[in-house]
XYZ file of C-alpha atoms in Angstrom:
499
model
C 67.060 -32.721 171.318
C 71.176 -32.824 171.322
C 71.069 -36.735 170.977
C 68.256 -37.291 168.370
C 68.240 -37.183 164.542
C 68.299 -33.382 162.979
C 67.101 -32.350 160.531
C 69.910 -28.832 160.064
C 73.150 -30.539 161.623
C 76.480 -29.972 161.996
C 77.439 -31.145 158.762
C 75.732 -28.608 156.973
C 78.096 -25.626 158.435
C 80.464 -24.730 155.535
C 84.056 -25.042 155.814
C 86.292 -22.016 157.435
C 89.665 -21.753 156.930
C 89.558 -20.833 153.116
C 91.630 -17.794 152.566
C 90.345 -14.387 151.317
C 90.669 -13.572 148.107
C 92.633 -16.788 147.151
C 92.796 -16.631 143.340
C 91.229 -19.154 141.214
C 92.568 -22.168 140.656
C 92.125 -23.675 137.164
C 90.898 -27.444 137.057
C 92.935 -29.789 135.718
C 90.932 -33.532 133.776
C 92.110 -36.190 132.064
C 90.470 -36.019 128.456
C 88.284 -38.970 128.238
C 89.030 -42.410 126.321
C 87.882 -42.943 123.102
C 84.664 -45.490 122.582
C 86.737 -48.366 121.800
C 89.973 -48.539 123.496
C 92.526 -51.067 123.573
C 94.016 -52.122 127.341
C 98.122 -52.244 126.715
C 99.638 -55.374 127.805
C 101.390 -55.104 131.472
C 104.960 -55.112 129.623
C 103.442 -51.665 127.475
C 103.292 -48.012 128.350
C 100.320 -46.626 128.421
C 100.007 -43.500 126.594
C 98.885 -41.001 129.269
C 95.950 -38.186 127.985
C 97.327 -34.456 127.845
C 95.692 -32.936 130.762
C 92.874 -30.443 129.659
C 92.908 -27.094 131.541
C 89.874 -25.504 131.902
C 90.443 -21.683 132.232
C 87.925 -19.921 134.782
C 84.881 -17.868 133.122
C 85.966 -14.258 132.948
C 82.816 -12.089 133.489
C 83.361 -8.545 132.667
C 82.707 -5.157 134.754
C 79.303 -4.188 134.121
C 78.648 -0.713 132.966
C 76.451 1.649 135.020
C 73.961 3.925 133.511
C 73.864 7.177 135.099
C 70.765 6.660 137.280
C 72.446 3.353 138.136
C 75.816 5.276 139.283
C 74.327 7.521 141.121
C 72.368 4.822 143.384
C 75.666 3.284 143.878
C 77.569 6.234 145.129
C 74.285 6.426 147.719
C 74.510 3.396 148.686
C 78.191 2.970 149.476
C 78.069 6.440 151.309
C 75.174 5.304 153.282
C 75.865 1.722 153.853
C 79.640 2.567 154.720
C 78.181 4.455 158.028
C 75.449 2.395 158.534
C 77.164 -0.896 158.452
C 80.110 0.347 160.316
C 83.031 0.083 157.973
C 84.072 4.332 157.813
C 84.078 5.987 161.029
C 83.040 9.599 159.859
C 81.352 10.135 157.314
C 83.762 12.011 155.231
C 85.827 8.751 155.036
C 82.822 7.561 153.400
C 82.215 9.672 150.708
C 85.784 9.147 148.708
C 85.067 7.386 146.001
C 86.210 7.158 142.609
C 85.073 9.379 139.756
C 85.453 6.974 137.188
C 82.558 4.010 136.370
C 85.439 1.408 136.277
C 86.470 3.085 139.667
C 83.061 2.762 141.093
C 82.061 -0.548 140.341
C 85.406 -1.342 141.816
C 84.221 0.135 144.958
C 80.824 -1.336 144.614
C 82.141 -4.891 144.683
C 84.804 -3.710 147.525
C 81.743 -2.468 149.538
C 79.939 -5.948 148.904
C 82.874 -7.742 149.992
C 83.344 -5.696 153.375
C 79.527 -6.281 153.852
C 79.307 -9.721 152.992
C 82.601 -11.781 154.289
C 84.455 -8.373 156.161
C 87.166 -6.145 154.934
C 90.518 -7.966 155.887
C 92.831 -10.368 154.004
C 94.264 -13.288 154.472
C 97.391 -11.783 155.732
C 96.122 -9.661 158.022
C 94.491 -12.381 160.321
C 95.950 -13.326 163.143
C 96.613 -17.315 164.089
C 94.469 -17.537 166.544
C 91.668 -15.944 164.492
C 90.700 -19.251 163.232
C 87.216 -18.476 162.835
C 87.637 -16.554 159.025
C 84.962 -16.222 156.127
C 85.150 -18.703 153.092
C 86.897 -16.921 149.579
C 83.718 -15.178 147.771
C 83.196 -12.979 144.360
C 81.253 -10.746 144.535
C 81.336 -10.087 140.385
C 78.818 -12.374 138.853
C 76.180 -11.452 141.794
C 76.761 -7.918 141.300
C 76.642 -7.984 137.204
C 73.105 -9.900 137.409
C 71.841 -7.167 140.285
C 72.947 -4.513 137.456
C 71.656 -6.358 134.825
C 68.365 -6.802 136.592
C 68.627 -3.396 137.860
C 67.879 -4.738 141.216
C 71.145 -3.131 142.996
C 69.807 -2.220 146.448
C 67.996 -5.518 147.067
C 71.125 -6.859 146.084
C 73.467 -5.408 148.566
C 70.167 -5.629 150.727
C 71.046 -9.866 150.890
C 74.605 -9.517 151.690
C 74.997 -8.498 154.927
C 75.034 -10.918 157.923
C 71.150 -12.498 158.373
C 71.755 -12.559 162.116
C 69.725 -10.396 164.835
C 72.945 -9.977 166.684
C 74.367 -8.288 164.055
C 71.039 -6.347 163.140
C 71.087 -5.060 167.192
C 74.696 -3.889 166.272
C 73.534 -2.089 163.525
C 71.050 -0.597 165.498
C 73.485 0.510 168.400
C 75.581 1.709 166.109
C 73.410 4.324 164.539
C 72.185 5.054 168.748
C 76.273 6.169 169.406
C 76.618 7.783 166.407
C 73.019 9.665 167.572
C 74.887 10.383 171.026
C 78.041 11.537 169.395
C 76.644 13.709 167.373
C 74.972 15.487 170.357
C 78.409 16.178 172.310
C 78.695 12.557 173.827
C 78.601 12.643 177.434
C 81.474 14.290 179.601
C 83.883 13.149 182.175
C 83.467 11.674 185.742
C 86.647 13.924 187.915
C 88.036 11.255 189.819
C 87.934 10.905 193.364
C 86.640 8.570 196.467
C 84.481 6.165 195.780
C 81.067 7.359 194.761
C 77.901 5.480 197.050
C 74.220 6.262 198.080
C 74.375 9.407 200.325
C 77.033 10.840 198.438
C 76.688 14.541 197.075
C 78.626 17.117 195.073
C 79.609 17.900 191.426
C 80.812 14.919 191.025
C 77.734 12.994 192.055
C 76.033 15.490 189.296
C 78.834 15.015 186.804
C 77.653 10.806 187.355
C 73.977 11.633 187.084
C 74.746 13.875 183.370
C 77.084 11.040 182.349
C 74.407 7.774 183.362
C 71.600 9.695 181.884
C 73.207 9.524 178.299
C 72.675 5.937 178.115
C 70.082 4.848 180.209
C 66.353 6.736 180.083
C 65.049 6.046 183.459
C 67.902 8.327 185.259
C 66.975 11.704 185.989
C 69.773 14.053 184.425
C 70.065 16.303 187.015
C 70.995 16.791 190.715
C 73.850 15.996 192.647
C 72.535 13.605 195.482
C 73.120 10.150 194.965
C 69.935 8.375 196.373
C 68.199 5.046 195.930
C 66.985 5.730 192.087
C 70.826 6.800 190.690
C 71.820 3.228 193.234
C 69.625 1.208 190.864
C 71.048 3.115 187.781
C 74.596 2.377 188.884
C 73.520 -1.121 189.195
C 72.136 -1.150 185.716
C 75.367 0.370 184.146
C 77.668 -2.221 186.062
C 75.827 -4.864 184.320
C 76.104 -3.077 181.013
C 79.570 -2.997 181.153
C 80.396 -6.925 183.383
C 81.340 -4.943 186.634
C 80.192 -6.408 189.891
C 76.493 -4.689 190.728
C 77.747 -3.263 193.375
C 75.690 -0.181 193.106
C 78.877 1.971 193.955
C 80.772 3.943 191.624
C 84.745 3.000 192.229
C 87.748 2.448 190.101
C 86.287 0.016 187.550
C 82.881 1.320 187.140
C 84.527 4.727 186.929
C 86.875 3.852 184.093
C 84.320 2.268 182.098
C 81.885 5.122 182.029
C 84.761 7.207 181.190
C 85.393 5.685 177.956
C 84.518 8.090 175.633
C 81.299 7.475 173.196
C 84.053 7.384 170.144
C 85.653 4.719 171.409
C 82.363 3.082 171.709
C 81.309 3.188 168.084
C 84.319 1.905 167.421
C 84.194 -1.263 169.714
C 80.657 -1.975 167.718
C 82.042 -1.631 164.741
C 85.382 -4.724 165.452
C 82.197 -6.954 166.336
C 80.056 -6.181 163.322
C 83.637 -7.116 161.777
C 83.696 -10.405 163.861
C 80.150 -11.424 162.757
C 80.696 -11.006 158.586
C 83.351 -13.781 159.638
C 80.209 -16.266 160.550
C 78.915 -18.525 158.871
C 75.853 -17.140 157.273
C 73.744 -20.265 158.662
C 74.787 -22.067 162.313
C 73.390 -25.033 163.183
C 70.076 -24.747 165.557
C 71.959 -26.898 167.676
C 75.020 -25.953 168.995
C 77.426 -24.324 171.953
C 78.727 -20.872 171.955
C 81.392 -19.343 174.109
C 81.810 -15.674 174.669
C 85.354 -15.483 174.986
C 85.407 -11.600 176.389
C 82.672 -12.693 178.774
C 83.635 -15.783 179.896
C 80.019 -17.304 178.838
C 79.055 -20.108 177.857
C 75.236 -20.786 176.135
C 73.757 -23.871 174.403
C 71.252 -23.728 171.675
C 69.081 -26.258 171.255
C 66.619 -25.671 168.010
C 67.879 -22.252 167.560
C 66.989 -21.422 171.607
C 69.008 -21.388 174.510
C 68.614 -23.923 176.921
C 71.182 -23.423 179.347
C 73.513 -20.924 179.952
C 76.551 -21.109 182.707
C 79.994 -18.708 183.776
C 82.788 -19.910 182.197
C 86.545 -19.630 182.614
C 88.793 -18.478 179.646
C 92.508 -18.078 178.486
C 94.406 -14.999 180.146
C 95.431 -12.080 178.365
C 99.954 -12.315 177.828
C 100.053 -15.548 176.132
C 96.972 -17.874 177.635
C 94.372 -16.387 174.913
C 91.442 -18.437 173.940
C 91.611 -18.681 169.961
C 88.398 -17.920 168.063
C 87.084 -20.975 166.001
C 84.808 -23.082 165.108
C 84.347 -26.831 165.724
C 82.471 -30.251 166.543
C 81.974 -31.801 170.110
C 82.923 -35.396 169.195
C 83.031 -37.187 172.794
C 83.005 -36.702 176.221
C 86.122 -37.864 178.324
C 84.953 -39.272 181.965
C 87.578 -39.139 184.459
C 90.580 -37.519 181.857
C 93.394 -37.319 183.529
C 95.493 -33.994 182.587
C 98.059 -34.105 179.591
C 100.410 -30.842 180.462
C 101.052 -28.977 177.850
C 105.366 -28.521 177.691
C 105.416 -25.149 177.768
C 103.273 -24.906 180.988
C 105.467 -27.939 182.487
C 108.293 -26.439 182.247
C 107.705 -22.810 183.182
C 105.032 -23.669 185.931
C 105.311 -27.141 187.421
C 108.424 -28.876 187.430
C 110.921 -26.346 188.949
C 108.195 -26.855 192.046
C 110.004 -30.155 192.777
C 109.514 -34.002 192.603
C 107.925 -33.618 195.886
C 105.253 -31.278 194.710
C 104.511 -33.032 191.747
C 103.365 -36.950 193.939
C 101.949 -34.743 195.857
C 99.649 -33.273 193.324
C 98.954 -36.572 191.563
C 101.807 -35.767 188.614
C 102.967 -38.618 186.945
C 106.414 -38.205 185.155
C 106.455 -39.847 181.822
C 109.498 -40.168 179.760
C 113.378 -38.770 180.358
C 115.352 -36.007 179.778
C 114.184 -32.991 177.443
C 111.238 -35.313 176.302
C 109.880 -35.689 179.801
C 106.194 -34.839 180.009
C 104.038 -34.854 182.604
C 100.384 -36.182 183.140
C 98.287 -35.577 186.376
C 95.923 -38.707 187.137
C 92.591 -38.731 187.052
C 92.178 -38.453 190.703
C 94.007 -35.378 191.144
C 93.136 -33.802 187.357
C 92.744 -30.546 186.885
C 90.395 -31.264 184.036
C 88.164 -32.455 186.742
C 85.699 -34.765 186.003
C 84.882 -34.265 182.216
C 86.604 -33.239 179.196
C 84.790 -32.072 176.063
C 86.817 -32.647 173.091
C 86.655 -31.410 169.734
C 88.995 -30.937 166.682
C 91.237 -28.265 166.792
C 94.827 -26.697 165.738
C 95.588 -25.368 169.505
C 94.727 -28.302 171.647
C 91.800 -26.576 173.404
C 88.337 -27.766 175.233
C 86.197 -27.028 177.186
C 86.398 -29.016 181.093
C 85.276 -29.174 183.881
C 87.794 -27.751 187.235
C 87.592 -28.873 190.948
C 88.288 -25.330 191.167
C 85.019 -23.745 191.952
C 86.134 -20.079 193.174
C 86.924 -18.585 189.905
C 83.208 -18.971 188.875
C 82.300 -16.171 191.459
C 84.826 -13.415 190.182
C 83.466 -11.078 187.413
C 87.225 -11.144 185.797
C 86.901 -14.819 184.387
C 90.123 -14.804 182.450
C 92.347 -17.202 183.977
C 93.186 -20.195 182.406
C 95.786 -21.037 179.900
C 93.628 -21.284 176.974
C 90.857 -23.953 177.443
C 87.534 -23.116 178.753
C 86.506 -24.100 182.303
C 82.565 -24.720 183.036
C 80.755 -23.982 185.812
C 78.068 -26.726 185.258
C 79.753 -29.216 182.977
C 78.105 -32.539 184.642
C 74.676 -31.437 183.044
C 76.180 -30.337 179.424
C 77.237 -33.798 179.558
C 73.874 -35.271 180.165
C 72.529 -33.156 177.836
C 74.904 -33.393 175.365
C 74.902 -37.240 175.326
C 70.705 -38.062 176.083
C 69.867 -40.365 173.382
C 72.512 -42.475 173.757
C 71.565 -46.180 174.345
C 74.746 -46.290 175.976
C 75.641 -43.785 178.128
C 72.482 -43.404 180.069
C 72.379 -41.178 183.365
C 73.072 -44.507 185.064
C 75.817 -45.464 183.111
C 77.751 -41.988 183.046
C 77.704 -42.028 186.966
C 78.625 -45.261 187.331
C 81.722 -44.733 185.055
C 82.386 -41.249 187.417
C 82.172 -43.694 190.385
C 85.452 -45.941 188.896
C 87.213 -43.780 188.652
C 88.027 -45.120 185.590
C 88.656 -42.605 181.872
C 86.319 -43.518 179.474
C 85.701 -41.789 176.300
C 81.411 -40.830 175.575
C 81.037 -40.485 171.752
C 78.031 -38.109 171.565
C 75.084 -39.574 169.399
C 75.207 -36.392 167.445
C 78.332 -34.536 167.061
C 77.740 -30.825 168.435
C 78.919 -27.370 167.001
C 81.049 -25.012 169.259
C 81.634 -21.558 168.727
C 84.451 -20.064 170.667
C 83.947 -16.188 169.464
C 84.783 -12.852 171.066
C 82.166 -10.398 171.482
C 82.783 -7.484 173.354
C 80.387 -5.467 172.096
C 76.285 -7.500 171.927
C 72.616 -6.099 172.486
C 70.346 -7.724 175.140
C 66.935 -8.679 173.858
C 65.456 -5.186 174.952
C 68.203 -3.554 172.370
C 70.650 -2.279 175.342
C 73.917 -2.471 174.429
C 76.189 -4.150 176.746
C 79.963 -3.715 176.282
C 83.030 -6.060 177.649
C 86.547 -4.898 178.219
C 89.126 -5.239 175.500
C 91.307 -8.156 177.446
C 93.427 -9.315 174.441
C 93.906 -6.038 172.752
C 91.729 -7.869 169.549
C 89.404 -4.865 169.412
C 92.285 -2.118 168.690
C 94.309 -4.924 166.611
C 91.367 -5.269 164.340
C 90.492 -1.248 164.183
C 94.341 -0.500 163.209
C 94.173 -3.199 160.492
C 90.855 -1.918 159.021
C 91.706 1.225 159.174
C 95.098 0.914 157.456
C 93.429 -1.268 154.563
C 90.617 1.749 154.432
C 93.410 4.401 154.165
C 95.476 3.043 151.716
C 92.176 2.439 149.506
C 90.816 5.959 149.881
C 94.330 7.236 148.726
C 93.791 4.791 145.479
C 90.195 6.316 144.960
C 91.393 9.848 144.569
């Protein structure tokens, strides 16, 4: 449970943060003092030890025997599709001539496996969730030395079923593409049961691509091609409305290229994980506006959630560690959102709306009271560079849209009172009792959490449900394309190098 002693917790995540392909730094000691050394007088100089540096071990490219090369060129052509890092699969077959050239491109290919294929430059600020620095050398020379290559590269990729069901829908799209994809919807008036035409047969052609149970052809749209429309909206986060307008329309026109290419920015995302999460821990689907908790690798509960707006509100990606729970918090405004949003409403407004005004002239801030907060009651905080949580709203209306994306960066719940309860049972102190009778105050308390929590605030737009459908999410901050262009700039300039 959340608030008893574990035995994988939160401290056994390994840092983020560390930046790819930092080069080595050498260590610097202090040689050590002789066996018998004399302790100068305070008046005296000590005579300081020349600093020792310690250069790092430089290990060697291995050398390939031909059988060995030739299982390496295999597997990078291979594993370059299959792992989604070349779109066709010409892309993946430039490769160097040269050994030196290819084991270059064999520890490449590990690294885009193993921790992703960007660098440090090319992540954005608020893609604070990033892989630690890693070498792939020394594991690679052993695997040659051991001639043990494939089970090598076998280990490196992420040990995660999400990414696994990627993987898998991956080689499914490629599959579809490679049998024409599926074709257009004409637009039109919306598209319901009773309906007939091309168009209805155009939807039938198009669902029956994806999903087995819909027969492929005939242009009336009965009860059966209903449920199939249903069964797509879900797919793709669309209100089941079992009618084909605007939104469902554009999202089953995407084309399937388009597709492989959204799986492939989230097998991206996942090499960024960390390749073992806590059993116990929260995870947000930014895209999605989801929230889940895992409790012993298992979730537990799962709720809507409410997250930053696309323009300037976006929800960063990180990780991080539920420290406390704030009962009753009132609502520090951030300045930016003070000043474009809530003071040119007027003093008048701002009583109204429980603002307090706290300090003069360009330093003015302002803080709504606890009463009034738009935090609600509860505030889960955890350490972070952009001042986000996760809170609860007296704003319940949101939680029924299907476009969740509305806040200015922190992450509203629809069912925060019992992640508190859960979050905080074990705790002699803040019993059920004791956290309602705090509520009832009125009063802000802080809740330190027996056991600090880990939260996850990722962006997955592309995921398999346990039966292996692939669902897909729109694109909302553009990260998808961002991520493509970079990868496919940095894959570019290093198939130029390899010819």
């Amino acid at each position: 449970m959340f608030g008893r002693s574990r035995s994988h917790g939160v401290a056994a995540l390994p840092l983020f943060g560390l930046a790819l392909g930092a080069p080595a730094v050498a260590q610097q000691v202090s040689a050590p003092p002789p066996a018998t050394t004399t302790i100068p007088a305070p008046s005296q100089t000590a005579p300081q030890p020349a600093p020792v540096q310690i250069a790092p071990v430089q290990i060697p490219l291995p050398t390939l025997n031909p059988e060995q090369a030739q299982q390496v060129r295999r597997l990078i052509v291979q594993g370059r599709i299959a792992q989604g890092l070349r779109y066709s699969t010409a892309e993946a077959e430039v490769l160097p001539a040269d050994d030196t050239g290819l084991v270059r491109a064999a520890l490449d290919y590990a690294r885009a496996i193993h921790i992703g294929r960007l660098d440090t430059a090319d992540f954005q600020e608020d893609w604070a969730l990033r892989p630690a620095a890693w070498d792939p050398l020394p594991g690679f020379a052993k695997a040659v030395s051991d001639n043990r290559i494939p089970q090598w590269f076998a280990g490196l990729t992420p040990q995660y079923e999400g990414y696994d069901n990627l993987r898998k829908g991956l080689a499914r799209y490629r599959r579809i593409e490679t049998a024409g994809g599926w074709g257009t919807i004409p637009a039109g008036p919306d598209l319901s049961a009773g309906s007939s035409g091309a168009r209805v047969a155009a939807l039938r052609a198009r669902l029956a691509v994806e999903d087995g149970e819909v027969a492929g052809s005939g242009d009336k749209f009965d009860a059966a091609l209903k449920e199939a429309v249903v069964r797509a909206q879900r797919r793709y986060g669309l209100a089941p409305t079992g009618t084909v307008s605007t939104g469902t329309l554009a999202a089953l026109n995407v084309p399937v290229s388009s597709r492989i290419r959204q799986i492939m920015a989230n097998m991206e995302r996942w090499r960024w994980m960390p390749k073992e999460m806590p059993v116990d821990r929260i995870q947000v689907n930014i895209a999605a506006a989801q929230v889940a908790v895992f409790e012993g690798d298992r979730p537990v509960m799962s709720m809507r959630g409410v997250t930053g707006k696309p323009g300037g509100g976006e929800t960063p990606m990180l990780q991080s560690s539920i420290h406390s729970v704030v009962l009753n918090p009132p609502w520090n405004v951030p300045a930016g959102i003070a000043q474009r949003e809530l003071f040119p409403k007027g003093a008048a407004y701002l009583a109204r709306n429980g603002f307090k005004v706290i300090g003069t002239g360009a330093n003015r801030r302002l803080q709504q009271q606890p009463a009034q907060s738009a935090l609600g009651k509860y505030k889960f905080d955890f350490n972070n560079p952009f001042a986000v949580y996760l809170h609860d709203t007296p704003t319940k209306g949101t939680f029924s849209r299907y476009d969740r994306l509305a806040s200015h960066g922190c992450i509203r719940l629809e069912r925060p009172a019992d992640l508190a309860r859960l979050l905080l049972e074990g705790s002699t102190q803040w019993t059920p009792e004791a956290i309602d009778g705090a509520l009832e105050k009125g009063e802000t308390v802080r809740a330190a959490l027996p056991n600090q929590v880990a939260v996850y605030l990722l962006y997955w737009t592309a995921y398999a449900s346990s039966s292996g459908t692939m669902n897909f999410r729109g694109d909302p901050y553009g990260w998808d394309k961002t991520l493509a262009t970079k990868i496919e700039k940095r894959s570019a300039a290093q198939a130029l190098a390899a010819r």
